[in-house]
Amino acid sequence: MSYPPGLLLERVVLNQNRFRIPGVAPDPRGAVLGQRGALLFPSIDRVVGFFRVYSDENSIDDLLSSLSIRKVRTSLGTHEFVVWFNSTSSYVMDKAAAITKLLGGFAFTGTSRHFVKYRDAASPLGYDVAELEPEGGDIALYHDTFRQVYWTEREIEFGDLLFRLSPHRVPKSTVRMPETVLVLARPGLGPFTQGYLVRSRVTAEVALVERPAASAFDEGPERLFLFRAHEVPERIIDLLCATPGLEVFDPLGDNFGVELCFRHPINLESCASVFASDRLYLFAGRRDRVEILENLPPFTDLRRITRLQVDLGRADPARLKALPPRSDPVGLKVRLVTTTAPWKHVTATVVPIAQAEWLRKMIYVLPPRVLSSFRVFVGEERIVLVSQEGVESVPLGTYYYPFGSQIFLPAGYTLLPAASPQVLLDALGGSPGTLFFFEPGGQAPLALREPDFAPLARRSLLDVASVPSPAAARSTGDTSGPRHLVHDSLGLFPLWGVPGKKLPKKTE
């Protein structure tokens, strides 16, 4: 039965309580709302677009418990898609309806089979129907321009839709480098990647995982190395991404991640409940595949399993003969080189003697607590300030950070080869009470004795001369004899004649 467009729906008025659509009622805001919402889209790409936009600012996890995606057929044989979910409030429906309208779809509200057009600007409280469709079909939708009955052909799981979508590449300039990355390596590249990360002093763990066989013709599960690296420099990440056989992933959650420089069409953080907790999901963009790894073993620190060259055989006396230092084939000079690592806690600064006047002026404005924490060494060419609380309050000289307890390196530099502080201190022959400063461009480190350091607050004060001042003698008063109090008449000028008061001039 056909109806004129104006007679398909009726606008709901305020305080209306009776409706022809079953299962709808006014919500606390007065809008007509059913138990479920239905979104009608002409194609599957519009459905993906809806979840893509909705997930940017809202959580899909709130809808997953009741979410249903169905491919439906009309009486004319055309196909469309309906998204069902529980409409907990009109606020949720308002967001969904706005996105659906943007993508060329329609929003409806209802409970079981009959769904009426959701409210819009023309009818802020919603709509009701003039007459219900007769029985037939799985769902009946009522709009102000049409009414249609649909039959369900098949239901699409949201997880299946999510895993079938391909991540798309994004410009590298827009990619935020994560603090932690996952690196999936083929069997032949695992040991080499492990050694490279250890030599680069990258904190990482490794686990051996298995990729299930794709078909019965495969030899069996393929073993892969899965690395979890922390605070990896960008240059190392670029090298790993450019190496064939290695894939670098950005872990967006505890058990899912997307290949670096790729982005999934749907915000995966908003639908984290789709991913099973006992599996790891890795979306590989270049291969357009989702790696689902099951039965993950615990990660192990790389430094604990790095191969060591140890000979447990009998010692050969001929091989134990030490070579002189000049002909030692493995002898290396310690070099001071720049590093891209961020500055550490700087506790010393070396100020040229030419800036001594600037330092004196700064001492006047230092707070007492800061001034008391500094120790100073004054040499012929330089002044060295040391403070365990940091020396950033003195913007002079070259900053140094401690490398161990007695060695100081300039900020922005490191030593090669990367020996431990104790090994380097033994090579310097340092004894307790000596501080070593490696200066940029210097031939040898500067050795300073700790007793030569003095508190800056005391070292900055010159000797203050004091002038003794004797105490005044106590006055004992006039002891010539007793004094008598005399009472006299006041007269015309009673106070005149008092010591210090001038007498009036005599008139002739």
Coordinates of C-alpha atoms in Angstrom, one line a residue:
M1 CA 0.0 0.0 0.0
S2 CA 1.4 3.4 -1.0
Y3 CA 0.9 6.6 1.1
P4 CA 1.6 10.2 0.3
P5 CA 4.9 11.3 1.8
G6 CA 3.3 13.5 4.4
L7 CA 1.1 10.7 5.7
L8 CA 3.8 8.1 6.4
L9 CA 4.8 9.5 9.8
E10 CA 3.3 11.6 12.5
R11 CA 5.3 14.0 14.7
V12 CA 5.3 13.3 18.4
V13 CA 4.1 16.1 20.7
L14 CA 5.1 16.8 24.2
N15 CA 3.7 14.5 26.9
Q16 CA 2.4 12.0 24.3
N17 CA 2.3 8.6 25.9
R18 CA 0.5 6.4 23.3
F19 CA 2.2 5.3 20.1
R20 CA 1.4 2.9 17.3
I21 CA 5.0 1.7 17.1
P22 CA 5.3 -1.1 19.7
G23 CA 8.0 -1.0 22.3
V24 CA 8.8 2.8 22.2
A25 CA 8.3 5.4 25.0
P26 CA 9.5 8.9 25.9
D27 CA 12.9 9.0 27.6
P28 CA 13.7 11.5 30.4
R29 CA 14.4 14.1 27.7
G30 CA 11.0 13.5 26.1
A31 CA 12.3 11.9 22.9
V32 CA 10.8 8.8 21.6
L33 CA 13.2 5.9 22.1
G34 CA 13.0 2.1 21.7
Q35 CA 15.1 -0.5 23.2
R36 CA 17.2 -0.9 20.1
G37 CA 18.6 1.4 17.4
A38 CA 18.8 0.4 13.7
L39 CA 21.1 2.1 11.1
L40 CA 20.4 1.5 7.4
F41 CA 23.3 1.8 5.0
P42 CA 23.3 1.2 1.2
S43 CA 26.7 -0.6 1.1
I44 CA 29.3 -2.2 3.3
D45 CA 31.8 0.6 2.9
R46 CA 29.4 3.0 4.5
V47 CA 29.1 0.6 7.4
V48 CA 32.9 0.6 7.8
G49 CA 32.9 4.4 7.5
F50 CA 30.4 4.6 10.4
F51 CA 32.6 2.5 12.7
R52 CA 35.6 4.5 11.6
V53 CA 34.1 7.8 12.5
Y54 CA 32.4 6.6 15.6
S55 CA 35.5 4.9 17.1
D56 CA 37.5 8.2 16.9
E57 CA 35.6 9.7 19.8
N58 CA 33.5 6.9 21.2
S59 CA 34.0 3.4 22.5
I60 CA 32.7 0.6 20.4
D61 CA 33.1 -1.7 23.4
D62 CA 29.9 -0.2 24.8
L63 CA 28.0 -1.5 21.8
L64 CA 29.6 -4.8 21.2
S65 CA 27.4 -6.8 23.7
S66 CA 24.3 -6.1 21.5
L67 CA 25.9 -5.2 18.2
S68 CA 24.7 -7.0 15.1
I69 CA 25.5 -6.3 11.4
R70 CA 23.1 -7.9 8.9
K71 CA 22.9 -8.0 5.2
V72 CA 19.2 -7.6 4.3
R73 CA 17.2 -8.0 1.1
T74 CA 14.2 -6.1 -0.1
S75 CA 11.2 -7.4 -1.9
L76 CA 12.8 -6.2 -5.2
G77 CA 15.9 -8.2 -4.6
T78 CA 18.2 -5.3 -3.7
H79 CA 20.6 -5.5 -0.8
E80 CA 21.4 -3.2 2.0
F81 CA 23.0 -3.4 5.5
V82 CA 21.5 -2.8 8.9
V83 CA 23.5 -2.2 12.1
W84 CA 21.6 -3.1 15.3
F85 CA 22.5 -2.2 18.9
N86 CA 20.9 -1.4 22.2
S87 CA 20.0 2.2 22.5
T88 CA 20.8 2.8 26.2
S89 CA 20.0 6.6 25.9
S90 CA 19.1 9.2 23.4
Y91 CA 22.6 10.6 23.7
V92 CA 24.1 7.5 22.1
M93 CA 21.4 7.6 19.4
D94 CA 22.1 11.2 18.7
K95 CA 25.8 10.5 18.0
A96 CA 25.0 7.5 15.9
A97 CA 22.3 9.3 13.9
A98 CA 24.5 12.3 13.2
I99 CA 27.3 10.0 11.8
T100 CA 24.8 7.9 9.8
K101 CA 23.2 11.0 8.2
L102 CA 26.7 12.2 7.2
L103 CA 27.4 8.9 5.4
G104 CA 24.1 8.9 3.5
G105 CA 22.3 6.4 5.8
F106 CA 19.1 6.5 8.0
A107 CA 18.6 6.1 11.7
F108 CA 15.6 4.3 13.3
T109 CA 14.5 3.4 16.8
G110 CA 12.3 0.5 17.9
T111 CA 12.3 -2.7 19.8
S112 CA 11.6 -5.9 17.9
R113 CA 10.4 -5.8 14.3
H114 CA 9.0 -2.3 13.7
F115 CA 11.5 0.7 13.7
V116 CA 10.5 4.3 13.1
K117 CA 12.7 7.2 12.0
Y118 CA 14.7 8.6 14.8
R119 CA 14.1 12.3 15.8
D120 CA 15.7 15.1 13.8
A121 CA 15.4 18.9 13.6
A122 CA 12.0 18.7 11.9
S123 CA 10.6 16.7 14.9
P124 CA 12.8 17.1 18.0
L125 CA 10.7 14.6 20.0
G126 CA 10.6 11.9 17.3
Y127 CA 8.0 10.3 15.1
D128 CA 5.2 7.8 15.1
V129 CA 3.6 5.9 12.2
A130 CA 0.1 6.4 10.8
E131 CA -0.3 2.7 10.2
L132 CA 1.8 -0.5 10.7
E133 CA 2.9 -2.7 7.9
P134 CA 1.2 -6.1 7.8
E135 CA 3.2 -9.1 8.9
G136 CA 6.0 -10.3 6.7
G137 CA 9.8 -9.9 6.6
D138 CA 12.2 -9.8 9.5
I139 CA 12.3 -6.0 10.0
A140 CA 10.1 -3.1 8.9
L141 CA 11.5 0.4 8.6
Y142 CA 9.3 3.5 8.6
H143 CA 10.7 6.7 7.1
D144 CA 9.1 10.0 6.1
T145 CA 9.9 9.2 2.5
F146 CA 9.5 5.4 2.4
R147 CA 8.5 2.3 4.3
Q148 CA 10.2 -1.0 3.6
V149 CA 10.2 -4.6 4.7
Y150 CA 13.5 -6.5 4.8
W151 CA 14.6 -10.1 5.0
T152 CA 17.9 -11.1 6.6
E153 CA 20.3 -12.9 4.3
R154 CA 23.3 -13.3 6.6
E155 CA 24.8 -11.8 9.8
I156 CA 28.3 -10.4 9.8
E157 CA 30.4 -10.6 13.0
F158 CA 32.1 -7.4 13.9
G159 CA 35.3 -9.3 14.6
D160 CA 35.3 -10.8 11.1
L161 CA 34.7 -7.3 9.6
L162 CA 37.6 -5.9 11.7
F163 CA 40.1 -8.6 10.7
R164 CA 39.2 -8.3 7.0
L165 CA 40.0 -4.6 6.8
S166 CA 43.5 -3.7 5.4
P167 CA 45.7 -1.2 7.2
H168 CA 46.6 1.8 5.1
R169 CA 50.0 3.5 4.9
V170 CA 50.3 6.9 6.5
P171 CA 53.1 9.6 6.0
K172 CA 56.0 9.0 8.3
S173 CA 56.0 12.7 9.3
T174 CA 52.6 12.1 11.0
V175 CA 53.7 8.9 12.9
R176 CA 54.5 9.2 16.6
M177 CA 57.4 7.0 17.5
P178 CA 56.2 4.7 20.3
E179 CA 58.2 4.1 23.4
T180 CA 57.9 0.3 23.0
V181 CA 57.9 -1.6 19.7
L182 CA 57.4 -5.2 18.7
V183 CA 59.7 -6.7 16.1
L184 CA 58.7 -10.0 14.3
A185 CA 61.7 -11.7 12.7
R186 CA 62.0 -14.7 10.4
P187 CA 64.0 -17.6 11.8
G188 CA 67.2 -16.8 10.0
L189 CA 67.2 -13.1 11.2
G190 CA 66.4 -13.8 14.8
P191 CA 70.0 -14.3 16.2
F192 CA 71.4 -11.4 14.1
T193 CA 68.6 -9.0 15.3
Q194 CA 69.3 -10.1 18.9
G195 CA 73.0 -9.4 18.6
Y196 CA 72.4 -6.0 17.0
L197 CA 70.0 -4.9 19.7
V198 CA 72.5 -6.0 22.4
R199 CA 75.4 -4.2 20.8
S200 CA 73.3 -1.1 20.4
R201 CA 72.5 -1.2 24.1
V202 CA 68.8 -1.4 23.5
T203 CA 66.7 -2.8 26.4
A204 CA 64.7 -5.6 24.9
E205 CA 63.1 -9.0 25.5
V206 CA 62.5 -11.9 23.2
A207 CA 60.1 -14.8 22.9
L208 CA 60.0 -17.7 20.4
V209 CA 56.5 -18.0 18.9
E210 CA 54.9 -20.2 16.3
R211 CA 52.9 -19.3 13.2
P212 CA 50.3 -21.9 12.4
A213 CA 50.5 -23.7 9.1
A214 CA 48.4 -22.0 6.4
S215 CA 47.5 -25.3 4.8
A216 CA 48.0 -29.1 5.1
F217 CA 50.7 -28.9 2.5
D218 CA 53.0 -26.8 4.7
E219 CA 55.7 -28.6 6.7
G220 CA 54.3 -27.4 10.0
P221 CA 54.2 -24.4 12.2
E222 CA 56.9 -21.7 11.5
R223 CA 58.9 -20.5 14.4
L224 CA 59.4 -16.7 14.6
F225 CA 61.4 -14.5 16.9
L226 CA 59.3 -11.8 18.6
F227 CA 61.3 -8.9 20.2
R228 CA 59.8 -6.3 22.5
A229 CA 62.2 -3.3 22.6
H230 CA 62.0 -0.2 24.7
E231 CA 63.1 3.4 24.0
V232 CA 64.6 2.4 20.6
P233 CA 66.3 5.3 18.8
E234 CA 64.6 6.4 15.6
R235 CA 67.6 5.5 13.4
I236 CA 67.5 1.9 14.6
I237 CA 63.7 1.7 14.0
D238 CA 64.3 3.0 10.4
L239 CA 66.9 0.3 9.9
L240 CA 64.6 -2.5 11.2
C241 CA 61.7 -1.3 9.0
A242 CA 63.9 -1.3 5.9
T243 CA 65.3 -4.8 6.5
P244 CA 63.5 -7.6 4.6
G245 CA 62.2 -10.3 6.9
L246 CA 61.7 -7.9 9.8
E247 CA 58.4 -6.2 10.7
V248 CA 58.0 -3.5 13.3
F249 CA 54.7 -3.1 15.1
D250 CA 53.3 -0.4 17.3
P251 CA 51.6 -2.1 20.3
L252 CA 48.3 -0.2 20.6
G253 CA 47.1 -2.4 23.4
D254 CA 48.2 -5.3 25.6
N255 CA 47.6 -7.9 22.9
F256 CA 47.3 -6.2 19.6
G257 CA 49.3 -3.9 17.4
V258 CA 49.6 -2.4 13.9
E259 CA 52.7 -2.3 11.7
L260 CA 54.6 1.0 12.1
C261 CA 53.7 3.7 9.5
F262 CA 50.3 2.0 8.9
R263 CA 46.9 2.6 10.4
H264 CA 43.8 0.4 10.7
P265 CA 40.6 2.0 9.4
I266 CA 39.0 1.5 12.8
N267 CA 40.4 2.8 16.0
L268 CA 41.4 -0.5 17.6
E269 CA 41.7 0.9 21.1
S270 CA 37.9 1.6 21.1
C271 CA 37.1 -2.1 20.5
A272 CA 39.8 -3.9 22.6
S273 CA 37.3 -6.4 23.9
V274 CA 37.3 -8.1 20.4
F275 CA 40.8 -9.4 21.0
A276 CA 41.1 -12.6 23.1
S277 CA 43.4 -12.1 26.1
D278 CA 45.4 -15.3 25.4
R279 CA 46.4 -14.3 21.8
L280 CA 48.5 -11.7 20.2
Y281 CA 47.1 -9.9 17.1
L282 CA 49.5 -8.2 14.7
F283 CA 48.1 -6.3 11.7
A284 CA 50.8 -6.4 9.0
G285 CA 50.2 -3.6 6.5
R286 CA 52.7 -4.6 3.8
R287 CA 51.6 -8.2 3.7
D288 CA 47.9 -7.3 4.3
R289 CA 47.6 -10.0 6.8
V290 CA 46.7 -10.4 10.5
E291 CA 49.1 -12.5 12.5
I292 CA 47.3 -14.3 15.3
L293 CA 49.8 -15.9 17.7
E294 CA 48.6 -18.3 20.3
N295 CA 50.2 -19.8 23.4
L296 CA 52.7 -17.0 23.8
P297 CA 55.7 -17.9 26.0
P298 CA 57.0 -15.4 28.5
F299 CA 59.5 -12.8 27.3
T300 CA 63.2 -13.2 28.3
D301 CA 65.7 -10.4 28.7
L302 CA 68.2 -10.4 25.8
R303 CA 71.2 -9.9 28.0
R304 CA 70.5 -13.1 29.8
I305 CA 70.6 -15.3 26.7
T306 CA 73.3 -13.5 24.7
R307 CA 75.9 -16.0 23.6
L308 CA 79.3 -15.8 25.4
Q309 CA 82.5 -17.2 24.0
V310 CA 83.9 -19.3 26.8
D311 CA 86.6 -21.9 26.4
L312 CA 86.4 -24.6 29.2
G313 CA 89.4 -26.5 27.9
R314 CA 92.9 -26.7 29.4
A315 CA 94.8 -23.4 29.4
D316 CA 97.6 -23.2 26.8
P317 CA 100.7 -21.6 28.3
A318 CA 101.8 -20.3 24.9
R319 CA 98.6 -18.4 24.5
L320 CA 98.9 -16.8 27.9
K321 CA 102.0 -14.7 27.0
A322 CA 101.0 -11.1 27.2
L323 CA 102.0 -8.8 24.4
P324 CA 103.5 -5.3 25.0
P325 CA 101.0 -2.5 24.9
R326 CA 102.4 -1.1 21.6
S327 CA 101.9 -4.4 19.7
D328 CA 98.6 -5.4 21.4
P329 CA 96.3 -6.2 18.5
V330 CA 93.2 -5.4 20.5
G331 CA 94.4 -2.3 22.3
L332 CA 92.2 0.7 21.7
K333 CA 92.4 4.3 22.8
V334 CA 89.5 5.7 24.8
R335 CA 87.7 8.3 22.7
L336 CA 85.2 10.9 23.7
V337 CA 82.4 11.0 21.1
T338 CA 79.1 12.8 20.8
T339 CA 75.9 10.9 21.4
T340 CA 72.2 11.5 20.6
A341 CA 71.0 10.3 24.0
P342 CA 69.3 12.9 26.1
W343 CA 71.2 14.7 28.9
K344 CA 71.4 12.9 32.1
H345 CA 71.6 14.5 35.6
V346 CA 74.5 17.0 35.4
T347 CA 76.3 17.4 38.7
A348 CA 79.4 19.4 37.7
T349 CA 80.4 22.3 35.5
V350 CA 83.9 23.5 34.4
V351 CA 84.0 27.3 34.1
P352 CA 86.9 29.0 32.3
I353 CA 88.9 31.4 34.5
A354 CA 87.9 34.2 32.1
Q355 CA 84.3 33.8 33.3
A356 CA 85.2 34.2 37.0
E357 CA 83.8 37.7 37.2
W358 CA 80.4 36.3 35.9
L359 CA 80.5 33.6 38.5
R360 CA 81.2 36.1 41.3
K361 CA 78.1 38.1 40.2
M362 CA 76.0 34.9 40.2
I363 CA 77.0 33.9 43.7
Y364 CA 75.3 37.0 45.0
V365 CA 71.9 35.9 43.8
L366 CA 72.1 32.2 44.6
P367 CA 69.7 31.1 47.3
P368 CA 71.3 29.9 50.6
R369 CA 70.2 26.2 50.1
V370 CA 71.6 26.1 46.6
L371 CA 74.8 27.9 47.6
S372 CA 75.4 25.5 50.5
S373 CA 75.2 22.5 48.1
F374 CA 78.1 23.5 45.9
R375 CA 81.8 22.6 46.3
V376 CA 84.4 24.5 44.2
F377 CA 87.9 23.9 42.9
V378 CA 89.8 27.0 41.8
G379 CA 92.7 26.3 39.3
E380 CA 94.9 28.5 37.2
E381 CA 92.9 28.0 34.0
R382 CA 89.5 26.8 35.2
I383 CA 87.0 26.7 38.0
V384 CA 85.2 23.4 38.8
L385 CA 81.8 23.4 40.6
V386 CA 80.3 20.2 41.9
S387 CA 76.9 19.6 43.4
Q388 CA 75.0 16.4 44.0
E389 CA 71.7 18.3 43.5
G390 CA 72.6 19.5 40.1
V391 CA 74.4 22.5 38.6
E392 CA 71.7 23.8 36.3
S393 CA 71.3 26.9 38.4
V394 CA 74.7 28.1 37.2
P395 CA 74.5 28.6 33.4
L396 CA 78.2 28.9 32.9
G397 CA 80.9 26.6 31.6
T398 CA 80.6 23.0 30.3
Y399 CA 78.2 20.7 32.1
Y400 CA 79.4 17.2 33.2
Y401 CA 77.4 14.1 34.3
P402 CA 78.9 11.4 36.6
F403 CA 80.1 8.2 34.9
G404 CA 80.5 6.1 38.0
S405 CA 81.6 7.6 41.3
Q406 CA 84.9 9.3 40.3
I407 CA 84.6 10.0 36.5
F408 CA 82.8 12.9 34.9
L409 CA 81.9 13.1 31.2
P410 CA 80.7 16.3 29.4
A411 CA 76.9 16.4 28.7
G412 CA 76.2 15.1 25.1
Y413 CA 79.3 12.9 25.0
T414 CA 80.1 9.3 25.8
L415 CA 83.2 7.1 25.7
L416 CA 84.2 4.4 23.2
P417 CA 84.8 1.6 23.7
A418 CA 81.9 1.3 26.1
A419 CA 83.8 0.1 29.1
S420 CA 82.3 0.0 32.6
P421 CA 83.2 2.8 35.0
Q422 CA 85.2 0.5 37.3
V423 CA 87.2 -0.9 34.4
L424 CA 88.0 2.6 33.2
L425 CA 88.9 3.8 36.7
D426 CA 91.3 0.8 37.0
A427 CA 92.9 1.8 33.7
L428 CA 93.4 5.4 34.9
G429 CA 95.0 4.1 38.1
G430 CA 92.7 6.2 40.1
S431 CA 92.8 6.0 43.8
P432 CA 90.0 7.0 46.2
G433 CA 89.7 10.8 46.6
T434 CA 90.5 11.6 42.9
L435 CA 88.0 12.9 40.4
F436 CA 88.6 12.6 36.6
F437 CA 87.2 15.0 34.1
F438 CA 87.3 14.1 30.4
E439 CA 87.3 17.4 28.5
P440 CA 86.3 17.7 24.9
G441 CA 89.4 18.0 22.7
G442 CA 91.7 17.2 25.6
Q443 CA 94.6 14.7 25.3
A444 CA 94.1 13.2 28.8
P445 CA 91.5 13.5 31.5
L446 CA 91.9 16.1 34.2
A447 CA 92.6 14.7 37.7
L448 CA 91.5 16.7 40.7
R449 CA 91.9 15.8 44.3
E450 CA 88.8 15.9 46.4
P451 CA 90.6 17.7 49.4
D452 CA 91.2 20.6 47.0
F453 CA 87.4 21.2 46.8
A454 CA 86.0 23.6 49.3
P455 CA 82.4 24.7 50.1
L456 CA 81.5 27.5 47.7
A457 CA 79.8 29.5 50.4
R458 CA 83.1 29.6 52.5
R459 CA 85.5 29.9 49.5
S460 CA 83.6 32.9 48.1
L461 CA 84.0 34.9 51.3
L462 CA 87.2 37.0 51.7
D463 CA 88.7 37.5 55.2
V464 CA 86.6 39.9 57.1
A465 CA 88.6 42.2 59.5
S466 CA 87.0 43.1 62.8
V467 CA 87.5 46.3 64.8
P468 CA 87.4 45.8 68.6
S469 CA 85.1 48.3 70.4
P470 CA 85.5 48.7 74.2
A471 CA 82.5 48.8 76.3
A472 CA 81.6 52.1 77.9
A473 CA 82.2 52.5 81.7
R474 CA 79.2 52.5 83.9
S475 CA 78.3 56.0 85.3
T476 CA 78.4 56.1 89.1
G477 CA 76.8 59.6 89.5
D478 CA 77.9 62.6 91.6
T479 CA 78.9 61.6 95.1
S480 CA 79.9 65.0 96.4
G481 CA 77.0 65.2 98.8
P482 CA 73.2 64.9 99.2
R483 CA 70.9 67.1 97.2
H484 CA 68.0 69.0 98.6
L485 CA 64.7 69.7 96.8
V486 CA 63.6 73.4 97.1
H487 CA 60.0 74.5 96.5
D488 CA 59.8 78.1 95.2
S489 CA 57.0 80.2 93.8
L490 CA 56.1 79.8 90.2
G491 CA 56.2 83.5 89.2
L492 CA 55.2 84.8 85.8
F493 CA 57.7 82.7 83.8
P494 CA 58.0 79.3 85.7
L495 CA 60.0 77.4 83.2
W496 CA 62.4 80.1 82.2
G497 CA 65.8 79.8 83.6
V498 CA 65.8 76.0 83.1
P499 CA 69.1 74.8 81.5
G500 CA 68.9 75.0 77.8
K501 CA 66.0 77.6 77.9
K502 CA 66.9 81.1 76.8
L503 CA 65.7 84.0 78.9
P504 CA 63.6 86.7 77.3
K505 CA 65.4 89.8 76.1
K506 CA 65.4 92.7 78.5
T507 CA 63.5 95.8 77.3
E508 CA 65.0 99.1 78.0

